[in-house]
């Protein structure tokens, strides 16, 4: 396969990582010192910590996605290392979803104090987006496992 066939997806992975890095650097350092409302500044710290900690599995998933694209470029897409990359992506997505479920009580308290019920819905977006990615990665992992099995069976019969 040509090495440039996945170039667009590799660029998209880098473009996905840049805003999250900017968010972690700017928001996590600026918002604790300048809360919108000082009444709920104490509830803001756990939310910011989880946002910062959730960047670790996010970047790990981006790295594994980049590695998976490299495997595709090297014609190693039907191999165990590709399955392991999808498994890592699935676990990272589940971890991100779990972290955001943990901070939902704090988001609820902030929404109650600020009288902003839409904040709860906005807090649930990363949970469901991560779960969709985890399910998608699990389905792809299962399909790839079956394809690798059929490929190995085919190689043995020839």
Short mmCIF file of N, CA and C in Angstrom, two decimals:
data_model
loop_
_atom_site.label_atom_id
_atom_site.label_comp_id
_atom_site.label_asym_id
_atom_site.label_seq_id
_atom_site.Cartn_x
_atom_site.Cartn_y
_atom_site.Cartn_z
N UNK A 1 0.84 -1.18 0.00
CA UNK A 1 0.00 0.00 0.00
C UNK A 1 0.88 1.24 0.00
N UNK A 2 0.43 2.26 -0.62
CA UNK A 2 1.20 3.49 -0.66
C UNK A 2 1.25 4.13 0.73
N UNK A 3 2.37 4.75 1.03
CA UNK A 3 2.52 5.35 2.36
C UNK A 3 1.67 6.60 2.51
N UNK A 4 1.26 7.21 1.41
CA UNK A 4 0.46 8.43 1.50
C UNK A 4 -1.02 8.18 1.58
N UNK A 5 -1.44 6.92 1.54
CA UNK A 5 -2.88 6.64 1.54
C UNK A 5 -3.54 6.97 2.88
N UNK A 6 -2.77 6.96 3.94
CA UNK A 6 -3.32 7.28 5.26
C UNK A 6 -2.83 8.64 5.75
N UNK A 7 -2.25 9.41 4.87
CA UNK A 7 -1.69 10.70 5.26
C UNK A 7 -2.76 11.64 5.82
N UNK A 8 -3.94 11.65 5.19
CA UNK A 8 -5.01 12.52 5.67
C UNK A 8 -5.41 12.16 7.10
N UNK A 9 -5.50 10.86 7.39
CA UNK A 9 -5.87 10.45 8.75
C UNK A 9 -4.79 10.76 9.76
N UNK A 10 -3.54 10.65 9.35
CA UNK A 10 -2.45 11.01 10.26
C UNK A 10 -2.47 12.50 10.58
N UNK A 11 -2.74 13.31 9.56
CA UNK A 11 -2.85 14.76 9.79
C UNK A 11 -4.04 15.06 10.70
N UNK A 12 -5.14 14.34 10.50
CA UNK A 12 -6.31 14.54 11.36
C UNK A 12 -6.00 14.19 12.81
N UNK A 13 -5.19 13.16 13.03
CA UNK A 13 -4.80 12.79 14.40
C UNK A 13 -4.01 13.92 15.04
N UNK A 14 -3.07 14.49 14.31
CA UNK A 14 -2.32 15.62 14.86
C UNK A 14 -3.21 16.81 15.12
N UNK A 15 -4.14 17.08 14.21
CA UNK A 15 -5.04 18.22 14.40
C UNK A 15 -6.01 18.00 15.55
N UNK A 16 -6.31 16.76 15.89
CA UNK A 16 -7.15 16.49 17.06
C UNK A 16 -6.37 16.71 18.35
N UNK A 17 -5.07 16.46 18.33
CA UNK A 17 -4.27 16.59 19.53
C UNK A 17 -3.92 18.02 19.89
N UNK A 18 -3.84 18.89 18.92
CA UNK A 18 -3.43 20.28 19.17
C UNK A 18 -4.42 21.04 20.05
N UNK A 19 -5.75 21.01 19.77
CA UNK A 19 -6.67 21.75 20.65
C UNK A 19 -6.72 21.21 22.08
N UNK A 20 -6.57 19.90 22.24
CA UNK A 20 -6.58 19.33 23.59
C UNK A 20 -5.34 19.77 24.36
N UNK A 21 -4.22 19.81 23.68
CA UNK A 21 -3.00 20.30 24.33
C UNK A 21 -3.14 21.76 24.73
N UNK A 22 -3.71 22.57 23.83
CA UNK A 22 -3.94 23.98 24.14
C UNK A 22 -4.91 24.13 25.31
N UNK A 23 -5.94 23.29 25.33
CA UNK A 23 -6.91 23.32 26.43
C UNK A 23 -6.24 22.97 27.75
N UNK A 24 -5.41 21.94 27.74
CA UNK A 24 -4.73 21.54 28.97
C UNK A 24 -3.77 22.61 29.46
N UNK A 25 -3.07 23.23 28.55
CA UNK A 25 -2.09 24.25 28.96
C UNK A 25 -2.79 25.53 29.41
N UNK A 26 -3.75 25.98 28.61
CA UNK A 26 -4.37 27.29 28.88
C UNK A 26 -5.44 27.20 29.96
N UNK A 27 -6.41 26.31 29.77
CA UNK A 27 -7.57 26.27 30.67
C UNK A 27 -7.19 25.79 32.06
N UNK A 28 -6.39 24.76 32.13
CA UNK A 28 -6.06 24.20 33.44
C UNK A 28 -5.16 25.14 34.24
N UNK A 29 -4.41 25.96 33.55
CA UNK A 29 -3.56 26.91 34.29
C UNK A 29 -4.26 28.24 34.55
N UNK A 30 -5.21 28.63 33.70
CA UNK A 30 -5.83 29.94 33.83
C UNK A 30 -7.09 29.91 34.70
N UNK A 31 -7.93 28.90 34.53
CA UNK A 31 -9.23 28.88 35.18
C UNK A 31 -9.17 28.80 36.72
N UNK A 32 -8.26 28.04 37.34
CA UNK A 32 -8.25 28.05 38.81
C UNK A 32 -7.94 29.42 39.42
N UNK A 33 -7.16 30.21 38.73
CA UNK A 33 -6.82 31.54 39.24
C UNK A 33 -7.89 32.58 38.93
N UNK A 34 -8.75 32.32 37.94
CA UNK A 34 -9.77 33.27 37.52
C UNK A 34 -11.13 32.58 37.39
N UNK A 35 -11.72 32.09 38.48
CA UNK A 35 -13.02 31.44 38.34
C UNK A 35 -14.10 32.45 37.98
N UNK A 36 -15.09 31.98 37.25
CA UNK A 36 -16.19 32.85 36.85
C UNK A 36 -16.98 33.29 38.08
N UNK A 37 -17.21 32.35 38.98
CA UNK A 37 -17.93 32.65 40.21
C UNK A 37 -17.12 32.08 41.37
N UNK A 38 -16.65 32.89 42.29
CA UNK A 38 -15.83 32.38 43.40
C UNK A 38 -16.57 31.42 44.33
N UNK A 39 -17.92 31.39 44.27
CA UNK A 39 -18.68 30.51 45.16
C UNK A 39 -18.43 29.05 44.86
N UNK A 40 -18.21 28.69 43.62
CA UNK A 40 -18.00 27.28 43.29
C UNK A 40 -16.58 27.00 42.79
N UNK A 41 -15.64 27.81 43.20
CA UNK A 41 -14.25 27.58 42.79
C UNK A 41 -13.69 26.30 43.40
N UNK A 42 -14.16 25.92 44.59
CA UNK A 42 -13.71 24.68 45.21
C UNK A 42 -14.18 23.44 44.47
N UNK A 43 -15.36 23.52 43.86
CA UNK A 43 -15.87 22.39 43.08
C UNK A 43 -15.22 22.31 41.70
N UNK A 44 -14.56 23.36 41.32
CA UNK A 44 -13.94 23.43 40.00
C UNK A 44 -12.65 22.63 39.92
N UNK A 45 -11.94 22.51 41.04
CA UNK A 45 -10.65 21.83 41.03
C UNK A 45 -10.74 20.35 40.67
N UNK A 46 -11.66 19.57 41.22
CA UNK A 46 -11.74 18.16 40.80
C UNK A 46 -12.06 18.01 39.31
N UNK A 47 -12.90 18.90 38.79
CA UNK A 47 -13.25 18.85 37.37
C UNK A 47 -12.01 19.12 36.52
N UNK A 48 -11.23 20.12 36.90
CA UNK A 48 -10.03 20.45 36.13
C UNK A 48 -8.98 19.34 36.23
N UNK A 49 -8.88 18.72 37.38
CA UNK A 49 -7.92 17.62 37.53
C UNK A 49 -8.30 16.46 36.62
N UNK A 50 -9.59 16.12 36.58
CA UNK A 50 -10.02 15.02 35.73
C UNK A 50 -9.86 15.37 34.26
N UNK A 51 -10.12 16.60 33.89
CA UNK A 51 -9.90 17.02 32.50
C UNK A 51 -8.43 16.85 32.13
N UNK A 52 -7.56 17.25 33.03
CA UNK A 52 -6.13 17.13 32.76
C UNK A 52 -5.69 15.67 32.74
N UNK A 53 -6.19 14.85 33.66
CA UNK A 53 -5.82 13.44 33.72
C UNK A 53 -6.39 12.68 32.52
N UNK A 54 -7.57 13.07 32.03
CA UNK A 54 -8.15 12.39 30.89
C UNK A 54 -7.38 12.65 29.59
N UNK A 55 -6.51 13.64 29.61
CA UNK A 55 -5.67 13.89 28.43
C UNK A 55 -4.66 12.77 28.23
N UNK A 56 -4.27 12.08 29.28
CA UNK A 56 -3.29 11.00 29.17
C UNK A 56 -3.84 9.84 28.34
N UNK A 57 -5.01 9.27 28.67
CA UNK A 57 -5.53 8.21 27.80
C UNK A 57 -5.92 8.71 26.41
N UNK A 58 -6.29 9.99 26.31
CA UNK A 58 -6.62 10.55 25.00
C UNK A 58 -5.40 10.52 24.09
N UNK A 59 -4.26 10.99 24.61
CA UNK A 59 -3.06 10.99 23.79
C UNK A 59 -2.52 9.59 23.55
N UNK A 60 -2.73 8.69 24.50
CA UNK A 60 -2.34 7.30 24.27
C UNK A 60 -3.18 6.69 23.14
N UNK A 61 -4.47 7.00 23.12
CA UNK A 61 -5.33 6.51 22.04
C UNK A 61 -4.94 7.12 20.70
N UNK A 62 -4.58 8.40 20.69
CA UNK A 62 -4.11 9.02 19.45
C UNK A 62 -2.82 8.37 18.96
N UNK A 63 -1.92 8.07 19.89
CA UNK A 63 -0.67 7.42 19.52
C UNK A 63 -0.94 6.03 18.95
N UNK A 64 -1.81 5.28 19.59
CA UNK A 64 -2.14 3.94 19.10
C UNK A 64 -2.85 4.01 17.75
N UNK A 65 -3.64 5.04 17.53
CA UNK A 65 -4.28 5.22 16.23
C UNK A 65 -3.24 5.52 15.16
N UNK A 66 -2.27 6.34 15.51
CA UNK A 66 -1.19 6.65 14.57
C UNK A 66 -0.39 5.38 14.25
N UNK A 67 -0.11 4.58 15.28
CA UNK A 67 0.60 3.31 15.05
C UNK A 67 -0.22 2.38 14.16
N UNK A 68 -1.53 2.34 14.38
CA UNK A 68 -2.40 1.51 13.55
C UNK A 68 -2.35 1.95 12.10
N UNK A 69 -2.32 3.24 11.86
CA UNK A 69 -2.19 3.74 10.49
C UNK A 69 -0.84 3.38 9.88
N UNK A 70 0.20 3.38 10.70
CA UNK A 70 1.51 2.94 10.20
C UNK A 70 1.49 1.45 9.85
N UNK A 71 0.79 0.63 10.65
CA UNK A 71 0.67 -0.80 10.34
C UNK A 71 -0.06 -1.00 9.02
N UNK A 72 -1.07 -0.17 8.79
CA UNK A 72 -1.82 -0.26 7.54
C UNK A 72 -0.90 0.10 6.36
N UNK A 73 -0.06 1.12 6.55
CA UNK A 73 0.87 1.51 5.49
C UNK A 73 1.89 0.41 5.18
N UNK A 74 2.26 -0.36 6.21
CA UNK A 74 3.25 -1.42 6.04
C UNK A 74 2.63 -2.77 5.68
N UNK A 75 1.33 -2.78 5.34
CA UNK A 75 0.59 -4.01 5.02
C UNK A 75 0.59 -5.01 6.18
N UNK A 76 0.55 -4.51 7.39
CA UNK A 76 0.45 -5.35 8.58
C UNK A 76 -0.89 -5.14 9.28
N UNK A 77 -1.90 -4.76 8.51
CA UNK A 77 -3.18 -4.45 9.13
C UNK A 77 -3.87 -5.70 9.67
N UNK A 78 -3.65 -6.85 9.07
CA UNK A 78 -4.26 -8.09 9.55
C UNK A 78 -3.23 -8.85 10.38
N UNK A 79 -2.91 -8.30 11.53
CA UNK A 79 -1.93 -8.92 12.42
C UNK A 79 -2.34 -8.70 13.87
N UNK A 80 -1.65 -9.38 14.75
CA UNK A 80 -1.97 -9.28 16.17
C UNK A 80 -1.63 -7.90 16.72
N UNK A 81 -0.63 -7.23 16.18
CA UNK A 81 -0.28 -5.90 16.69
C UNK A 81 -1.38 -4.89 16.39
N UNK A 82 -2.08 -5.06 15.28
CA UNK A 82 -3.22 -4.18 14.98
C UNK A 82 -4.36 -4.45 15.96
N UNK A 83 -4.56 -5.71 16.28
CA UNK A 83 -5.60 -6.05 17.26
C UNK A 83 -5.26 -5.45 18.62
N UNK A 84 -3.99 -5.51 19.00
CA UNK A 84 -3.57 -4.94 20.28
C UNK A 84 -3.75 -3.42 20.29
N UNK A 85 -3.51 -2.77 19.17
CA UNK A 85 -3.72 -1.32 19.10
C UNK A 85 -5.19 -0.97 19.29
N UNK A 86 -6.06 -1.73 18.64
CA UNK A 86 -7.50 -1.49 18.81
C UNK A 86 -7.94 -1.76 20.24
N UNK A 87 -7.35 -2.76 20.86
CA UNK A 87 -7.68 -3.07 22.26
C UNK A 87 -7.26 -1.92 23.17
N UNK A 88 -6.09 -1.34 22.91
CA UNK A 88 -5.63 -0.19 23.70
C UNK A 88 -6.52 1.02 23.50
N UNK A 89 -6.94 1.25 22.25
CA UNK A 89 -7.85 2.36 21.97
C UNK A 89 -9.16 2.17 22.72
N UNK A 90 -9.66 0.94 22.74
CA UNK A 90 -10.91 0.64 23.44
C UNK A 90 -10.76 0.92 24.94
N UNK A 91 -9.66 0.46 25.54
CA UNK A 91 -9.46 0.68 26.97
C UNK A 91 -9.28 2.17 27.30
N UNK A 92 -8.61 2.90 26.43
CA UNK A 92 -8.45 4.34 26.65
C UNK A 92 -9.80 5.05 26.60
N UNK A 93 -10.65 4.66 25.65
CA UNK A 93 -11.96 5.29 25.54
C UNK A 93 -12.82 4.97 26.76
N UNK A 94 -12.75 3.75 27.25
CA UNK A 94 -13.51 3.39 28.45
C UNK A 94 -12.98 4.15 29.66
N UNK A 95 -11.68 4.32 29.74
CA UNK A 95 -11.08 5.08 30.84
C UNK A 95 -11.53 6.53 30.83
N UNK A 96 -11.53 7.14 29.67
CA UNK A 96 -11.98 8.53 29.56
C UNK A 96 -13.44 8.64 29.98
N UNK A 97 -14.26 7.71 29.52
CA UNK A 97 -15.67 7.73 29.88
C UNK A 97 -15.85 7.57 31.39
N UNK A 98 -15.09 6.66 31.99
CA UNK A 98 -15.17 6.46 33.44
C UNK A 98 -14.75 7.71 34.20
N UNK A 99 -13.70 8.37 33.75
CA UNK A 99 -13.24 9.58 34.43
C UNK A 99 -14.31 10.67 34.39
N UNK A 100 -14.99 10.80 33.27
CA UNK A 100 -16.02 11.84 33.18
C UNK A 100 -17.28 11.46 33.95
N UNK A 101 -17.54 10.16 34.12
CA UNK A 101 -18.65 9.75 34.97
C UNK A 101 -18.35 10.10 36.43
N UNK A 102 -17.08 9.97 36.81
CA UNK A 102 -16.67 10.28 38.19
C UNK A 102 -16.89 11.76 38.51
N UNK A 103 -16.67 12.66 37.56
CA UNK A 103 -16.82 14.08 37.87
C UNK A 103 -18.24 14.61 37.67
N UNK A 104 -19.15 13.77 37.22
CA UNK A 104 -20.51 14.25 37.00
C UNK A 104 -21.18 14.82 38.26
N UNK A 105 -20.95 14.26 39.45
CA UNK A 105 -21.54 14.92 40.64
C UNK A 105 -21.03 16.35 40.84
N UNK A 106 -19.76 16.58 40.54
CA UNK A 106 -19.23 17.95 40.66
C UNK A 106 -19.83 18.87 39.61
N UNK A 107 -20.01 18.33 38.40
CA UNK A 107 -20.64 19.12 37.35
C UNK A 107 -22.09 19.43 37.74
N UNK A 108 -22.77 18.48 38.37
CA UNK A 108 -24.14 18.71 38.85
C UNK A 108 -24.17 19.82 39.91
N UNK A 109 -23.23 19.77 40.84
CA UNK A 109 -23.20 20.80 41.88
C UNK A 109 -22.91 22.19 41.30
N UNK A 110 -22.02 22.25 40.32
CA UNK A 110 -21.73 23.53 39.67
C UNK A 110 -22.96 24.01 38.91
N UNK A 111 -23.65 23.10 38.24
CA UNK A 111 -24.86 23.48 37.49
C UNK A 111 -25.97 23.94 38.43
N UNK A 112 -26.09 23.32 39.59
CA UNK A 112 -27.09 23.73 40.57
C UNK A 112 -26.78 25.11 41.11
N UNK A 113 -25.53 25.35 41.43
CA UNK A 113 -25.14 26.64 42.00
C UNK A 113 -25.25 27.77 40.97
N UNK A 114 -24.95 27.44 39.71
CA UNK A 114 -24.98 28.45 38.66
C UNK A 114 -26.32 28.50 37.94
N UNK A 115 -27.22 27.57 38.28
CA UNK A 115 -28.53 27.46 37.66
C UNK A 115 -28.41 27.30 36.13
N UNK A 116 -27.59 26.31 35.75
CA UNK A 116 -27.35 26.04 34.33
C UNK A 116 -27.55 24.56 34.05
N UNK A 117 -28.79 24.15 33.79
CA UNK A 117 -29.03 22.71 33.57
C UNK A 117 -28.38 22.19 32.29
N UNK A 118 -28.09 23.04 31.34
CA UNK A 118 -27.43 22.61 30.11
C UNK A 118 -26.00 22.14 30.35
N UNK A 119 -25.43 22.54 31.49
CA UNK A 119 -24.08 22.12 31.82
C UNK A 119 -24.00 20.62 32.05
N UNK A 120 -25.04 20.04 32.59
CA UNK A 120 -25.07 18.59 32.82
C UNK A 120 -25.07 17.86 31.48
N UNK A 121 -25.84 18.34 30.53
CA UNK A 121 -25.86 17.71 29.21
C UNK A 121 -24.50 17.86 28.54
N UNK A 122 -23.88 19.02 28.67
CA UNK A 122 -22.55 19.21 28.10
C UNK A 122 -21.52 18.32 28.78
N UNK A 123 -21.71 18.03 30.05
CA UNK A 123 -20.82 17.13 30.77
C UNK A 123 -20.98 15.68 30.35
N UNK A 124 -22.13 15.35 29.78
CA UNK A 124 -22.38 13.98 29.35
C UNK A 124 -21.89 13.71 27.93
N UNK A 125 -21.59 14.75 27.18
CA UNK A 125 -21.12 14.57 25.80
C UNK A 125 -19.82 13.76 25.74
N UNK A 126 -18.79 14.07 26.55
CA UNK A 126 -17.57 13.25 26.47
C UNK A 126 -17.80 11.80 26.90
N UNK A 127 -18.74 11.58 27.80
CA UNK A 127 -19.03 10.22 28.25
C UNK A 127 -19.55 9.39 27.09
N UNK A 128 -20.56 9.91 26.41
CA UNK A 128 -21.16 9.14 25.33
C UNK A 128 -20.26 9.07 24.10
N UNK A 129 -19.51 10.13 23.84
CA UNK A 129 -18.58 10.09 22.70
C UNK A 129 -17.50 9.04 22.93
N UNK A 130 -16.99 8.97 24.15
CA UNK A 130 -15.98 7.96 24.46
C UNK A 130 -16.55 6.55 24.40
N UNK A 131 -17.79 6.39 24.85
CA UNK A 131 -18.41 5.07 24.78
C UNK A 131 -18.65 4.64 23.34
N UNK A 132 -19.02 5.57 22.47
CA UNK A 132 -19.20 5.24 21.06
C UNK A 132 -17.88 4.80 20.45
N UNK A 133 -16.80 5.49 20.78
CA UNK A 133 -15.48 5.11 20.28
C UNK A 133 -15.07 3.75 20.82
N UNK A 134 -15.37 3.48 22.09
CA UNK A 134 -15.02 2.18 22.68
C UNK A 134 -15.79 1.05 22.00
N UNK A 135 -17.06 1.25 21.75
CA UNK A 135 -17.86 0.22 21.08
C UNK A 135 -17.37 0.01 19.65
N UNK A 136 -17.08 1.09 18.96
CA UNK A 136 -16.57 1.00 17.59
C UNK A 136 -15.24 0.26 17.56
N UNK A 137 -14.35 0.57 18.49
CA UNK A 137 -13.05 -0.11 18.54
C UNK A 137 -13.23 -1.58 18.90
N UNK A 138 -14.19 -1.90 19.78
CA UNK A 138 -14.43 -3.30 20.14
C UNK A 138 -14.97 -4.09 18.94
N UNK A 139 -15.86 -3.49 18.17
CA UNK A 139 -16.39 -4.16 16.98
C UNK A 139 -15.28 -4.37 15.95
N UNK A 140 -14.47 -3.34 15.73
CA UNK A 140 -13.36 -3.48 14.79
C UNK A 140 -12.35 -4.52 15.27
N UNK A 141 -12.12 -4.56 16.57
CA UNK A 141 -11.20 -5.55 17.12
C UNK A 141 -11.72 -6.96 16.88
N UNK A 142 -13.00 -7.18 17.11
CA UNK A 142 -13.59 -8.49 16.89
C UNK A 142 -13.53 -8.88 15.42
N UNK A 143 -13.86 -7.95 14.53
CA UNK A 143 -13.79 -8.23 13.10
C UNK A 143 -12.36 -8.53 12.65
N UNK A 144 -11.42 -7.77 13.19
CA UNK A 144 -10.03 -7.99 12.82
C UNK A 144 -9.51 -9.32 13.35
N UNK A 145 -9.96 -9.72 14.54
CA UNK A 145 -9.57 -11.03 15.08
C UNK A 145 -10.07 -12.15 14.17
N UNK A 146 -11.30 -12.03 13.72
CA UNK A 146 -11.83 -13.05 12.81
C UNK A 146 -11.09 -13.04 11.48
N UNK A 147 -10.75 -11.86 10.98
CA UNK A 147 -10.03 -11.78 9.71
C UNK A 147 -8.63 -12.39 9.84
N UNK A 148 -7.97 -12.14 10.97
CA UNK A 148 -6.64 -12.73 11.20
C UNK A 148 -6.76 -14.24 11.30
N UNK A 149 -7.81 -14.73 11.95
CA UNK A 149 -8.02 -16.17 12.07
C UNK A 149 -8.24 -16.79 10.69
N UNK A 150 -9.10 -16.17 9.88
CA UNK A 150 -9.35 -16.71 8.54
C UNK A 150 -8.11 -16.62 7.66
N UNK A 151 -7.32 -15.57 7.83
CA UNK A 151 -6.09 -15.44 7.07
C UNK A 151 -5.11 -16.54 7.44
N UNK A 152 -4.99 -16.82 8.73
CA UNK A 152 -4.07 -17.89 9.15
C UNK A 152 -4.56 -19.26 8.69
N UNK A 153 -5.87 -19.47 8.70
CA UNK A 153 -6.43 -20.73 8.18
C UNK A 153 -6.17 -20.85 6.68
N UNK A 154 -6.32 -19.77 5.97
CA UNK A 154 -6.09 -19.76 4.54
C UNK A 154 -4.61 -20.01 4.22
N UNK A 155 -3.71 -19.43 5.02
CA UNK A 155 -2.29 -19.65 4.80
C UNK A 155 -1.90 -21.10 5.07
N UNK A 156 -2.59 -21.75 6.01
CA UNK A 156 -2.27 -23.16 6.34
C UNK A 156 -2.79 -24.12 5.27
N UNK A 157 -3.88 -23.76 4.62
CA UNK A 157 -4.44 -24.67 3.61
C UNK A 157 -3.70 -24.62 2.29
N UNK A 158 -3.01 -23.55 2.03
CA UNK A 158 -2.31 -23.41 0.75
C UNK A 158 -1.00 -24.09 0.76
#
